[in-house]
């Protein structure tokens, strides 16, 4: 077919074919009006025309069928992965997974994420709000926060030497509770009790028994621990020179309850009585008695929170890990 | 980076403005030449087809470039490369054929020089001038309607079926003297009339408005040579003009 050159540009020429087609072709030094046979047509034809632009996008969409579809699919799945990833990160680092309640007189709730990051700190009562106002917890660990809040409380006059700090850990997960308990026992409690000479009671909401403390109590006060489910006052640890502090450290599980009606300090021996009633287990061994308890009930209402602690004591045999369940079997 | 920014701006401006495109191409001639030479493996001169092809590929790159998809120069370079490869593939078909213009061993004479030439050079020259005049005239009429030949080329139907539909409409238009006059006078296409007369969807006509306009203008008075060029084809196929 012959083409008539209609217009020439530097890079291309417009030719009119004998069949009436008008094409852009490579300009091989053509001149207007010339008739040529052999053309090299341009493959992309763009234009400023809007409607033409629409046409072009249509074409591209049609072309998307093969590789484009695969790409699209990949993009979608990548987005899904990202979303789940983001959700996971949020869940792991930002969502509240458990809370630690710190009670001096000011009461403070510390919300923590699964990754042990502190999400929020709230004052529960007025004093608590005063205590936490202006306190920056960003990037700090739980022990650090507890410790600093303790010191702050002391400096604000809420906490006196020899006073008490109550810590309660609440979470859906027993394991997480146990972990936090461990951390508090070996971290904040130890340091706080050293520096402030205060008593710290740590109360897991569910199973309070923690393995590590057990050994010590056994040595110190084996008899006492065993029978009492309800009240635990651990003020006097024999291990350390300062009774108050050590007690706190050693016995995380037990609750020193000033509130509890039953004897606080001296209580150790009397414990058996309540246990028996509560625990169906006939054995003298204290843990078992505990196990019988509905752990949950324990803490707050009836027993004045103290009950848990006792478990720990009695069971020298318990492993830290097993704590919650093992007791039950019996 | 800054350089790249200005290129992008220029390229986007050149997409819609052929003058600016020419200017951009002119500015990048050394780049185009270098790319063409790199592909052909020898120094590329302005006489080479590869050079023309590289320029066209560069223009294609301007039209097809989207800045979200990378740097312009890389894209242009890639297009130049693939167009030259395409060309070379096509050319291999002619391997083993002697070129009329290839220089032979004895002196500078080419085969074409030695063959008997019965062409009427002077006649052709005159014919060419007449053709140029016609084209120039047509171009003027088109520009009054705000259309260039480049637009017409962009607007030309690519699918056979669409082309057939357009031709059907054009055949109706050519027969209608009054319509042709109106087109020539106003430079506008009476789409509705054309659609009713030919039975072609108005949307199709609208989409290829510029092409149809140019073709109908060719069929008004005064473009015998161009019309002859078109008719030649029609006669070969034994059909009617356009």
Short mmCIF file of C-alpha atoms in Angstrom, two decimals, chain A:
data_model
loop_
_atom_site.label_atom_id
_atom_site.label_comp_id
_atom_site.label_asym_id
_atom_site.label_seq_id
_atom_site.Cartn_x
_atom_site.Cartn_y
_atom_site.Cartn_z
CA UNK A 1 0.00 0.00 0.00
CA UNK A 2 1.15 3.49 -0.71
CA UNK A 3 0.99 6.28 1.77
CA UNK A 4 0.92 9.97 1.18
CA UNK A 5 2.89 12.05 3.64
CA UNK A 6 0.58 14.73 5.02
CA UNK A 7 2.59 16.31 7.78
CA UNK A 8 6.11 15.96 9.04
CA UNK A 9 7.53 16.52 12.47
CA UNK A 10 10.97 16.03 13.80
CA UNK A 11 10.22 12.63 15.22
CA UNK A 12 7.31 11.42 13.16
CA UNK A 13 5.24 11.97 10.08
CA UNK A 14 1.52 11.67 9.46
CA UNK A 15 0.65 9.63 6.42
CA UNK A 16 -2.60 8.94 4.63
CA UNK A 17 -2.97 5.40 3.39
CA UNK A 18 -4.81 4.54 0.22
CA UNK A 19 -7.43 2.79 2.29
CA UNK A 20 -8.18 6.03 4.10
CA UNK A 21 -6.25 5.27 7.25
CA UNK A 22 -4.25 8.06 8.78
CA UNK A 23 -1.17 6.98 10.69
CA UNK A 24 1.77 8.36 12.56
CA UNK A 25 4.96 6.79 11.33
CA UNK A 26 8.69 7.18 11.76
CA UNK A 27 9.88 10.14 9.78
CA UNK A 28 12.56 8.80 7.51
CA UNK A 29 13.42 12.16 6.08
CA UNK A 30 10.08 12.34 4.34
CA UNK A 31 8.73 15.44 2.79
CA UNK A 32 5.13 16.49 2.61
CA UNK A 33 3.32 15.21 -0.44
CA UNK A 34 5.71 12.37 -0.97
CA UNK A 35 4.28 8.94 -1.55
CA UNK A 36 5.98 6.12 0.29
CA UNK A 37 5.61 2.38 0.46
CA UNK A 38 7.51 1.22 3.41
CA UNK A 39 6.47 2.74 6.69
CA UNK A 40 7.35 2.14 10.30
CA UNK A 41 4.19 2.92 12.20
CA UNK A 42 4.24 4.29 15.68
CA UNK A 43 2.95 1.93 18.29
CA UNK A 44 1.75 4.34 20.91
CA UNK A 45 -0.48 7.07 19.74
CA UNK A 46 -1.27 9.58 22.35
CA UNK A 47 -3.27 12.70 22.11
CA UNK A 48 -4.42 15.61 24.11
CA UNK A 49 -7.98 14.66 23.49
CA UNK A 50 -9.81 13.76 26.63
CA UNK A 51 -12.08 11.23 25.03
CA UNK A 52 -9.09 9.60 23.47
CA UNK A 53 -7.47 9.44 26.86
CA UNK A 54 -10.52 7.63 28.17
CA UNK A 55 -10.20 5.20 25.31
CA UNK A 56 -6.66 4.54 26.23
CA UNK A 57 -7.48 3.72 29.81
CA UNK A 58 -10.13 1.33 28.57
CA UNK A 59 -7.55 -0.41 26.52
CA UNK A 60 -5.26 -0.65 29.47
CA UNK A 61 -7.98 -2.16 31.59
CA UNK A 62 -8.64 -4.76 29.01
CA UNK A 63 -4.99 -5.53 28.83
CA UNK A 64 -4.96 -6.03 32.59
CA UNK A 65 -6.54 -9.39 32.20
CA UNK A 66 -3.43 -11.52 32.53
CA UNK A 67 -0.53 -10.18 34.42
CA UNK A 68 -2.53 -7.23 35.67
CA UNK A 69 -4.98 -9.47 37.41
CA UNK A 70 -2.17 -11.34 39.11
CA UNK A 71 -0.69 -8.05 40.19
CA UNK A 72 -4.03 -6.91 41.50
CA UNK A 73 -4.41 -10.10 43.45
CA UNK A 74 -0.96 -9.68 44.87
CA UNK A 75 -1.72 -6.14 45.85
CA UNK A 76 -4.91 -7.16 47.58
CA UNK A 77 -3.26 -9.97 49.46
CA UNK A 78 -0.39 -7.72 50.42
CA UNK A 79 -2.89 -5.23 51.78
CA UNK A 80 -4.61 -7.98 53.74
CA UNK A 81 -1.32 -9.14 55.19
CA UNK A 82 -0.47 -5.59 56.13
CA UNK A 83 -3.83 -5.13 57.78
CA UNK A 84 -3.52 -8.28 59.80
CA UNK A 85 0.02 -7.35 60.62
CA UNK A 86 -1.05 -3.95 61.81
CA UNK A 87 -3.83 -5.48 63.84
CA UNK A 88 -1.37 -7.91 65.34
CA UNK A 89 1.03 -5.15 66.24
CA UNK A 90 -1.77 -3.14 67.74
CA UNK A 91 -2.98 -6.10 69.69
CA UNK A 92 0.50 -6.95 70.85
CA UNK A 93 1.72 -3.51 71.67
CA UNK A 94 -1.20 -1.19 72.15
CA UNK A 95 -4.33 -3.00 73.25
CA UNK A 96 -4.87 -3.45 76.95
CA UNK A 97 -4.19 -7.02 77.83
CA UNK A 98 -4.06 -6.81 81.59
CA UNK A 99 -4.07 -4.26 84.36
CA UNK A 100 -2.17 -3.82 87.53
CA UNK A 101 -3.93 -2.06 90.36
CA UNK A 102 -1.71 -0.29 92.78
CA UNK A 103 -3.27 0.68 96.04
CA UNK A 104 -1.59 2.77 98.65
CA UNK A 105 -4.32 4.99 99.50
CA UNK A 106 -4.19 6.56 96.15
CA UNK A 107 -5.41 3.89 93.84
CA UNK A 108 -3.97 3.62 90.41
CA UNK A 109 -4.69 1.37 87.51
CA UNK A 110 -1.88 0.54 85.13
CA UNK A 111 -3.06 -0.89 81.81
CA UNK A 112 -0.60 -3.04 79.98
CA UNK A 113 -0.43 -4.62 76.59
CA UNK A 114 0.49 -8.15 75.78
CA UNK A 115 4.03 -7.10 75.12
CA UNK A 116 4.25 -5.65 78.61
CA UNK A 117 4.13 -2.18 77.30
CA UNK A 118 2.31 0.26 79.50
CA UNK A 119 -0.67 1.54 77.63
CA UNK A 120 -2.21 3.84 80.15
CA UNK A 121 -2.13 4.84 83.76
CA UNK A 122 -5.28 6.04 85.47
CA UNK A 123 -5.99 7.28 88.91
CA UNK A 124 -8.98 5.41 90.27
CA UNK A 125 -9.66 7.68 93.19
CA UNK A 126 -8.86 11.31 93.63
CA UNK A 127 -5.56 10.75 95.33
CA UNK A 128 -4.69 8.33 92.61
CA UNK A 129 -5.34 10.95 89.99
CA UNK A 130 -3.19 13.42 91.82
CA UNK A 131 -0.48 10.85 92.07
CA UNK A 132 -0.38 10.02 88.39
CA UNK A 133 -0.95 13.50 87.07
CA UNK A 134 2.13 14.67 85.31
CA UNK A 135 3.73 11.29 85.56
CA UNK A 136 5.30 10.14 82.33
CA UNK A 137 5.25 6.40 81.89
CA UNK A 138 6.35 6.27 78.27
CA UNK A 139 8.90 3.57 77.63
CA UNK A 140 9.11 2.48 81.24
CA UNK A 141 8.70 -1.01 82.54
CA UNK A 142 6.06 -2.03 85.00
CA UNK A 143 8.52 -2.43 87.87
CA UNK A 144 10.00 0.91 87.15
CA UNK A 145 6.61 2.56 87.13
CA UNK A 146 5.55 0.88 90.35
CA UNK A 147 8.77 1.85 91.96
CA UNK A 148 8.62 5.42 90.79
CA UNK A 149 5.01 5.77 91.74
CA UNK A 150 5.85 4.38 95.15
CA UNK A 151 8.61 6.89 95.60
CA UNK A 152 6.38 9.63 94.32
CA UNK A 153 3.63 8.62 96.69
CA UNK A 154 6.09 8.69 99.54
CA UNK A 155 7.29 12.12 98.60
CA UNK A 156 3.71 13.34 98.39
CA UNK A 157 3.01 12.00 101.81
CA UNK A 158 0.68 9.19 100.83
CA UNK A 159 3.09 6.55 101.87
CA UNK A 160 5.00 6.37 105.07
CA UNK A 161 7.87 4.33 106.07
CA UNK A 162 6.58 0.97 107.03
CA UNK A 163 3.40 1.55 105.07
CA UNK A 164 1.76 -0.81 102.66
CA UNK A 165 1.35 -1.01 98.96
CA UNK A 166 -1.19 -3.34 97.52
CA UNK A 167 -0.74 -4.66 94.02
CA UNK A 168 -3.39 -6.58 92.21
CA UNK A 169 -2.89 -8.04 88.79
CA UNK A 170 -5.85 -8.66 86.57
CA UNK A 171 -5.85 -10.32 83.23
CA UNK A 172 -7.63 -12.91 81.20
CA UNK A 173 -4.47 -14.84 80.97
CA UNK A 174 -3.16 -16.72 83.96
CA UNK A 175 0.18 -16.94 82.42
CA UNK A 176 0.46 -13.25 81.89
CA UNK A 177 -0.63 -12.66 85.46
CA UNK A 178 2.03 -15.00 86.69
CA UNK A 179 4.66 -13.32 84.60
CA UNK A 180 3.79 -9.92 85.89
CA UNK A 181 3.72 -11.24 89.38
CA UNK A 182 7.21 -12.58 88.99
CA UNK A 183 8.40 -9.38 87.57
CA UNK A 184 6.91 -7.37 90.38
CA UNK A 185 8.24 -9.65 93.04
CA UNK A 186 11.75 -9.57 91.79
CA UNK A 187 11.71 -6.08 90.51
CA UNK A 188 9.66 -3.36 92.02
CA UNK A 189 8.74 -5.00 95.25
CA UNK A 190 12.27 -5.76 96.15
CA UNK A 191 13.59 -2.35 95.40
CA UNK A 192 10.68 -0.51 96.90
CA UNK A 193 10.75 -2.42 100.06
CA UNK A 194 14.44 -1.80 100.29
CA UNK A 195 14.24 1.89 99.78
CA UNK A 196 11.01 2.75 101.49
CA UNK A 197 10.74 0.02 104.02
CA UNK A 198 7.21 -0.65 103.05
CA UNK A 199 5.23 -3.78 102.86
CA UNK A 200 4.01 -4.84 99.51
CA UNK A 201 1.31 -7.30 98.93
CA UNK A 202 0.77 -8.76 95.61
CA UNK A 203 -2.46 -10.36 94.83
CA UNK A 204 -3.09 -12.25 91.70
CA UNK A 205 -6.68 -12.21 90.82
CA UNK A 206 -6.77 -15.83 90.16
CA UNK A 207 -4.14 -18.19 91.23
CA UNK A 208 -1.87 -16.44 93.51
CA UNK A 209 0.49 -19.21 94.09
CA UNK A 210 3.84 -18.48 92.77
CA UNK A 211 6.53 -21.02 92.83
CA UNK A 212 9.55 -18.97 93.63
CA UNK A 213 8.36 -17.62 96.87
CA UNK A 214 7.30 -20.94 98.07
CA UNK A 215 10.62 -22.25 99.08
CA UNK A 216 11.37 -19.46 101.37
CA UNK A 217 8.12 -19.48 103.14
CA UNK A 218 8.44 -23.12 103.68
CA UNK A 219 11.55 -22.66 105.56
CA UNK A 220 10.38 -19.69 107.39
CA UNK A 221 6.88 -20.57 108.18
CA UNK A 222 5.84 -23.83 106.81
CA UNK A 223 3.07 -24.55 109.19
CA UNK A 224 1.41 -21.31 108.84
CA UNK A 225 1.21 -21.22 105.17
CA UNK A 226 -0.29 -24.50 104.57
CA UNK A 227 -3.66 -24.34 106.08
CA UNK A 228 -4.68 -20.82 105.52
CA UNK A 229 -6.26 -19.99 102.29
CA UNK A 230 -7.70 -16.76 103.22
CA UNK A 231 -5.41 -14.45 104.93
CA UNK A 232 -1.86 -14.01 104.54
CA UNK A 233 0.11 -11.49 106.20
CA UNK A 234 3.63 -11.72 105.27
CA UNK A 235 5.30 -9.08 107.04
CA UNK A 236 7.94 -11.00 108.68
CA UNK A 237 10.31 -12.71 106.50
CA UNK A 238 12.98 -14.36 108.45
CA UNK A 239 15.36 -14.40 105.62
CA UNK A 240 16.07 -10.79 105.54
CA UNK A 241 16.94 -8.64 108.42
CA UNK A 242 14.12 -6.34 107.75
CA UNK A 243 11.08 -8.33 108.14
CA UNK A 244 8.71 -6.20 106.30
CA UNK A 245 10.49 -5.93 103.10
CA UNK A 246 11.55 -9.43 102.78
CA UNK A 247 8.17 -10.66 103.36
CA UNK A 248 7.02 -8.73 100.47
CA UNK A 249 9.60 -10.12 98.23
CA UNK A 250 9.48 -13.61 99.27
CA UNK A 251 5.81 -14.01 99.23
CA UNK A 252 4.24 -12.54 96.30
CA UNK A 253 1.29 -14.71 96.39
CA UNK A 254 0.15 -14.21 99.87
CA UNK A 255 -1.75 -11.19 100.62
CA UNK A 256 -1.10 -9.24 103.57
CA UNK A 257 -4.35 -7.96 104.42
CA UNK A 258 -4.71 -5.36 106.90
CA UNK A 259 -8.27 -5.43 105.93
CA UNK A 260 -8.74 -9.05 106.47
CA UNK A 261 -10.43 -9.79 109.63
CA UNK A 262 -8.34 -12.68 110.49
CA UNK A 263 -5.17 -12.03 112.24
CA UNK A 264 -2.68 -10.32 110.07
CA UNK A 265 0.72 -10.95 111.47
CA UNK A 266 0.10 -13.71 113.81
CA UNK A 267 -2.33 -15.36 111.58
CA UNK A 268 -0.07 -18.00 110.33
CA UNK A 269 -0.99 -20.56 112.83
CA UNK A 270 -4.68 -19.97 112.99
CA UNK A 271 -5.06 -20.42 109.37
CA UNK A 272 -6.01 -24.03 109.39
CA UNK A 273 -9.44 -23.43 110.66
CA UNK A 274 -10.72 -21.53 107.69
CA UNK A 275 -9.07 -23.80 105.32
CA UNK A 276 -10.81 -26.78 106.51
CA UNK A 277 -14.12 -25.35 106.10
CA UNK A 278 -13.47 -24.10 102.73
CA UNK A 279 -11.43 -26.89 101.38
CA UNK A 280 -12.99 -30.17 100.86
CA UNK A 281 -9.62 -31.79 100.90
CA UNK A 282 -9.08 -33.80 103.98
CA UNK A 283 -5.37 -33.72 103.87
CA UNK A 284 -3.50 -31.51 106.17
CA UNK A 285 -1.49 -30.19 103.39
CA UNK A 286 -2.41 -26.64 102.87
CA UNK A 287 -2.26 -26.39 99.16
CA UNK A 288 -4.78 -28.90 98.55
CA UNK A 289 -7.10 -27.08 100.72
CA UNK A 290 -6.61 -24.14 98.54
CA UNK A 291 -7.13 -25.92 95.41
CA UNK A 292 -10.58 -26.66 96.44
CA UNK A 293 -11.35 -23.06 96.44
CA UNK A 294 -12.83 -21.39 93.55
CA UNK A 295 -9.90 -19.18 93.06
CA UNK A 296 -11.83 -16.42 91.65
CA UNK A 297 -14.13 -16.09 94.51
CA UNK A 298 -11.38 -15.83 96.77
CA UNK A 299 -9.85 -12.63 96.54
CA UNK A 300 -12.29 -10.02 97.00
CA UNK A 301 -15.53 -10.69 98.51
CA UNK A 302 -15.58 -13.34 101.07
CA UNK A 303 -12.12 -13.79 102.19
CA UNK A 304 -10.83 -10.40 102.05
CA UNK A 305 -8.50 -11.17 99.21
CA UNK A 306 -6.02 -12.87 101.36
CA UNK A 307 -6.85 -16.43 100.75
CA UNK A 308 -4.73 -16.97 97.73
CA UNK A 309 -1.49 -16.44 99.26
CA UNK A 310 -1.68 -19.35 101.46
CA UNK A 311 -1.53 -21.74 98.61
CA UNK A 312 1.86 -20.78 97.73
CA UNK A 313 3.22 -21.48 101.03
CA UNK A 314 2.09 -24.85 101.60
CA UNK A 315 3.13 -26.27 98.35
CA UNK A 316 6.70 -26.61 98.43
CA UNK A 317 6.20 -29.14 95.80
CA UNK A 318 4.61 -26.89 93.29
CA UNK A 319 6.39 -25.82 90.27
CA UNK A 320 6.03 -22.28 89.41
CA UNK A 321 4.49 -23.15 86.16
CA UNK A 322 2.05 -25.58 87.39
CA UNK A 323 0.77 -23.50 90.09
CA UNK A 324 -2.75 -22.91 89.12
CA UNK A 325 -3.85 -26.25 88.04
CA UNK A 326 -1.82 -28.73 89.85
CA UNK A 327 -3.49 -27.97 93.07
CA UNK A 328 -6.80 -28.84 91.64
CA UNK A 329 -6.25 -32.38 90.79
CA UNK A 330 -6.07 -33.35 94.30
#
